[in-house]
Amino acid sequence: MICFQCRAVPATLRSSMTAATRYLSHQPRTPSTILSTSAFPHSSTITSPAAQQQSRSFSASACLLGKRSTYNPSRRVQKRRHGFLSRVKTRTGRMIIQRRKARGRKNLSW
């Protein structure tokens, strides 16, 4: 289980990301970009460590969701993964076809 304290971003990228947020926080802001300074003090929202930890890479956030709850079978996907052409493309797939030929299978693959 992944805790929310873990950082999915490598240390080299993390330092460049924090430098970029510091650089952006010192730029002059136009009134159209500020929502309301009384409700959201901009210095605490931009440089807070909690906000920086919430940004995760796509692969790290995908791990948190887990397995999908639906089963949607599709012949197209089945042929893409287990079809003859996909078996011929890889070395292990060619070995599977050879093994099925040796056993005398009528259908070598999908």
mmCIF file of N, CA and C in Angstrom, residues 20-77:
data_model
loop_
_atom_site.group_PDB
_atom_site.id
_atom_site.type_symbol
_atom_site.label_atom_id
_atom_site.label_comp_id
_atom_site.label_asym_id
_atom_site.label_seq_id
_atom_site.Cartn_x
_atom_site.Cartn_y
_atom_site.Cartn_z
ATOM 1 N N ALA A 20 11.069 25.825 -10.017
ATOM 2 C CA ALA A 20 10.125 26.440 -10.948
ATOM 3 C C ALA A 20 8.970 27.091 -10.201
ATOM 4 N N THR A 21 8.505 26.472 -9.113
ATOM 5 C CA THR A 21 7.402 27.084 -8.365
ATOM 6 C C THR A 21 7.870 28.329 -7.639
ATOM 7 N N ARG A 22 9.117 28.342 -7.183
ATOM 8 C CA ARG A 22 9.634 29.555 -6.549
ATOM 9 C C ARG A 22 9.754 30.671 -7.566
ATOM 10 N N TYR A 23 10.192 30.337 -8.765
ATOM 11 C CA TYR A 23 10.339 31.337 -9.806
ATOM 12 C C TYR A 23 8.984 31.917 -10.181
ATOM 13 N N LEU A 24 7.984 31.064 -10.277
ATOM 14 C CA LEU A 24 6.652 31.531 -10.643
ATOM 15 C C LEU A 24 6.013 32.369 -9.544
ATOM 16 N N SER A 25 6.371 32.113 -8.281
ATOM 17 C CA SER A 25 5.738 32.853 -7.193
ATOM 18 C C SER A 25 6.241 34.287 -7.114
ATOM 19 N N HIS A 26 7.425 34.599 -7.681
ATOM 20 C CA HIS A 26 7.968 35.946 -7.615
ATOM 21 C C HIS A 26 7.590 36.813 -8.802
ATOM 22 N N GLN A 27 6.875 36.271 -9.767
ATOM 23 C CA GLN A 27 6.472 37.061 -10.921
ATOM 24 C C GLN A 27 5.321 37.977 -10.539
ATOM 25 N N PRO A 28 5.250 39.163 -11.138
ATOM 26 C CA PRO A 28 4.113 40.045 -10.856
ATOM 27 C C PRO A 28 2.831 39.436 -11.402
ATOM 28 N N ARG A 29 1.767 39.533 -10.635
ATOM 29 C CA ARG A 29 0.495 38.929 -11.014
ATOM 30 C C ARG A 29 -0.464 40.000 -11.498
ATOM 31 N N THR A 30 -1.243 39.629 -12.481
ATOM 32 C CA THR A 30 -2.266 40.540 -12.977
ATOM 33 C C THR A 30 -3.538 40.324 -12.177
ATOM 34 N N PRO A 31 -4.412 41.314 -12.087
ATOM 35 C CA PRO A 31 -5.640 41.142 -11.306
ATOM 36 C C PRO A 31 -6.552 40.046 -11.843
ATOM 37 N N SER A 32 -6.460 39.702 -13.124
ATOM 38 C CA SER A 32 -7.342 38.675 -13.673
ATOM 39 C C SER A 32 -6.968 37.278 -13.196
ATOM 40 N N THR A 33 -5.691 37.055 -12.814
ATOM 41 C CA THR A 33 -5.281 35.722 -12.388
ATOM 42 C C THR A 33 -5.521 35.485 -10.910
ATOM 43 N N ILE A 34 -5.646 36.517 -10.104
ATOM 44 C CA ILE A 34 -5.861 36.346 -8.675
ATOM 45 C C ILE A 34 -7.354 36.233 -8.415
ATOM 46 N N LEU A 35 -7.751 35.153 -7.718
ATOM 47 C CA LEU A 35 -9.166 34.963 -7.430
ATOM 48 C C LEU A 35 -9.617 35.916 -6.325
ATOM 49 N N SER A 36 -9.059 35.758 -5.153
ATOM 50 C CA SER A 36 -9.306 36.723 -4.081
ATOM 51 C C SER A 36 -8.172 36.577 -3.089
ATOM 52 N N THR A 37 -7.475 37.650 -2.823
ATOM 53 C CA THR A 37 -6.312 37.574 -1.947
ATOM 54 C C THR A 37 -6.716 37.401 -0.498
ATOM 55 N N SER A 38 -7.908 37.798 -0.129
ATOM 56 C CA SER A 38 -8.324 37.652 1.263
ATOM 57 C C SER A 38 -8.638 36.191 1.596
ATOM 58 N N ALA A 39 -9.214 35.456 0.667
ATOM 59 C CA ALA A 39 -9.585 34.068 0.931
ATOM 60 C C ALA A 39 -8.401 33.121 0.786
ATOM 61 N N PHE A 40 -7.529 33.370 -0.195
ATOM 62 C CA PHE A 40 -6.402 32.488 -0.459
ATOM 63 C C PHE A 40 -5.108 33.292 -0.456
ATOM 64 N N PRO A 41 -4.343 33.276 0.610
ATOM 65 C CA PRO A 41 -3.041 33.937 0.554
ATOM 66 C C PRO A 41 -2.122 33.151 -0.373
ATOM 67 N N HIS A 42 -1.633 33.800 -1.435
ATOM 68 C CA HIS A 42 -0.920 33.079 -2.493
ATOM 69 C C HIS A 42 0.407 32.520 -2.044
ATOM 70 N N SER A 43 1.066 33.073 -1.062
ATOM 71 C CA SER A 43 2.374 32.567 -0.661
ATOM 72 C C SER A 43 2.262 31.202 0.009
ATOM 73 N N SER A 44 1.200 30.967 0.778
ATOM 74 C CA SER A 44 1.082 29.681 1.459
ATOM 75 C C SER A 44 0.588 28.584 0.525
ATOM 76 N N THR A 45 -0.229 28.925 -0.479
ATOM 77 C CA THR A 45 -0.752 27.885 -1.361
ATOM 78 C C THR A 45 0.278 27.427 -2.371
ATOM 79 N N ILE A 46 1.170 28.279 -2.801
ATOM 80 C CA ILE A 46 2.127 27.905 -3.844
ATOM 81 C C ILE A 46 3.325 27.178 -3.259
ATOM 82 N N THR A 47 3.852 27.641 -2.136
ATOM 83 C CA THR A 47 5.090 27.075 -1.621
ATOM 84 C C THR A 47 4.872 26.064 -0.506
ATOM 85 N N SER A 48 3.647 25.689 -0.197
ATOM 86 C CA SER A 48 3.424 24.731 0.881
ATOM 87 C C SER A 48 3.911 23.348 0.450
ATOM 88 N N PRO A 49 4.576 22.618 1.349
ATOM 89 C CA PRO A 49 5.071 21.287 0.982
ATOM 90 C C PRO A 49 3.950 20.296 0.725
ATOM 91 N N ALA A 50 2.791 20.496 1.337
ATOM 92 C CA ALA A 50 1.678 19.574 1.102
ATOM 93 C C ALA A 50 1.191 19.663 -0.335
ATOM 94 N N ALA A 51 1.175 20.864 -0.902
ATOM 95 C CA ALA A 51 0.735 21.032 -2.286
ATOM 96 C C ALA A 51 1.743 20.434 -3.255
ATOM 97 N N GLN A 52 3.021 20.502 -2.906
ATOM 98 C CA GLN A 52 4.039 19.935 -3.791
ATOM 99 C C GLN A 52 4.004 18.413 -3.753
ATOM 100 N N GLN A 53 3.641 17.816 -2.621
ATOM 101 C CA GLN A 53 3.595 16.363 -2.518
ATOM 102 C C GLN A 53 2.381 15.790 -3.228
ATOM 103 N N GLN A 54 1.336 16.582 -3.422
ATOM 104 C CA GLN A 54 0.136 16.063 -4.045
ATOM 105 C C GLN A 54 0.313 15.825 -5.532
ATOM 106 N N SER A 55 1.270 16.488 -6.163
ATOM 107 C CA SER A 55 1.469 16.263 -7.593
ATOM 108 C C SER A 55 2.254 14.969 -7.771
ATOM 109 N N ARG A 56 1.611 13.982 -8.369
ATOM 110 C CA ARG A 56 2.227 12.679 -8.605
ATOM 111 C C ARG A 56 2.357 12.443 -10.094
ATOM 112 N N SER A 57 3.242 11.539 -10.441
ATOM 113 C CA SER A 57 3.321 11.134 -11.829
ATOM 114 C C SER A 57 2.104 10.275 -12.155
ATOM 115 N N PHE A 58 1.846 10.085 -13.438
ATOM 116 C CA PHE A 58 0.662 9.333 -13.861
ATOM 117 C C PHE A 58 0.718 7.898 -13.376
ATOM 118 N N SER A 59 1.883 7.271 -13.450
ATOM 119 C CA SER A 59 1.981 5.868 -13.063
ATOM 120 C C SER A 59 1.750 5.683 -11.569
ATOM 121 N N ALA A 60 2.175 6.640 -10.754
ATOM 122 C CA ALA A 60 1.979 6.512 -9.315
ATOM 123 C C ALA A 60 0.513 6.685 -8.950
ATOM 124 N N SER A 61 -0.180 7.579 -9.624
ATOM 125 C CA SER A 61 -1.592 7.774 -9.311
ATOM 126 C C SER A 61 -2.431 6.623 -9.854
ATOM 127 N N ALA A 62 -1.979 5.984 -10.931
ATOM 128 C CA ALA A 62 -2.712 4.849 -11.480
ATOM 129 C C ALA A 62 -2.648 3.650 -10.540
ATOM 130 N N CYS A 63 -1.562 3.530 -9.778
ATOM 131 C CA CYS A 63 -1.426 2.417 -8.841
ATOM 132 C C CYS A 63 -2.423 2.517 -7.699
ATOM 133 N N LEU A 64 -2.831 3.717 -7.350
ATOM 134 C CA LEU A 64 -3.728 3.896 -6.216
ATOM 135 C C LEU A 64 -5.139 3.411 -6.520
ATOM 136 N N LEU A 65 -5.532 3.418 -7.773
ATOM 137 C CA LEU A 65 -6.896 3.056 -8.119
ATOM 138 C C LEU A 65 -7.150 1.560 -8.015
ATOM 139 N N GLY A 66 -6.191 0.751 -8.354
ATOM 140 C CA GLY A 66 -6.373 -0.687 -8.285
ATOM 141 C C GLY A 66 -6.988 -1.234 -9.552
ATOM 142 N N LYS A 67 -7.541 -2.442 -9.441
ATOM 143 C CA LYS A 67 -8.088 -3.119 -10.598
ATOM 144 C C LYS A 67 -9.475 -2.591 -10.935
ATOM 145 N N ARG A 68 -9.803 -2.571 -12.219
ATOM 146 C CA ARG A 68 -11.138 -2.136 -12.630
ATOM 147 C C ARG A 68 -12.173 -3.167 -12.210
ATOM 148 N N SER A 69 -13.370 -2.720 -11.938
ATOM 149 C CA SER A 69 -14.395 -3.621 -11.420
ATOM 150 C C SER A 69 -15.229 -4.260 -12.522
ATOM 151 N N THR A 70 -15.042 -3.869 -13.768
ATOM 152 C CA THR A 70 -15.873 -4.415 -14.837
ATOM 153 C C THR A 70 -15.064 -5.363 -15.711
ATOM 154 N N TYR A 71 -15.767 -6.302 -16.317
ATOM 155 C CA TYR A 71 -15.156 -7.260 -17.238
ATOM 156 C C TYR A 71 -15.821 -7.074 -18.585
ATOM 157 N N ASN A 72 -15.084 -6.539 -19.531
ATOM 158 C CA ASN A 72 -15.621 -6.280 -20.864
ATOM 159 C C ASN A 72 -14.838 -7.089 -21.892
ATOM 160 N N PRO A 73 -15.261 -8.322 -22.176
ATOM 161 C CA PRO A 73 -14.532 -9.124 -23.152
ATOM 162 C C PRO A 73 -14.692 -8.560 -24.556
ATOM 163 N N SER A 74 -13.635 -8.692 -25.352
ATOM 164 C CA SER A 74 -13.661 -8.184 -26.716
ATOM 165 C C SER A 74 -12.797 -9.093 -27.586
ATOM 166 N N ARG A 75 -13.347 -9.546 -28.688
ATOM 167 C CA ARG A 75 -12.576 -10.401 -29.601
ATOM 168 C C ARG A 75 -11.419 -9.638 -30.220
ATOM 169 N N ARG A 76 -11.614 -8.360 -30.443
ATOM 170 C CA ARG A 76 -10.551 -7.546 -31.035
ATOM 171 C C ARG A 76 -9.329 -7.509 -30.118
ATOM 172 N N VAL A 77 -9.555 -7.291 -28.840
ATOM 173 C CA VAL A 77 -8.448 -7.259 -27.883
ATOM 174 C C VAL A 77 -7.856 -8.653 -27.720
#
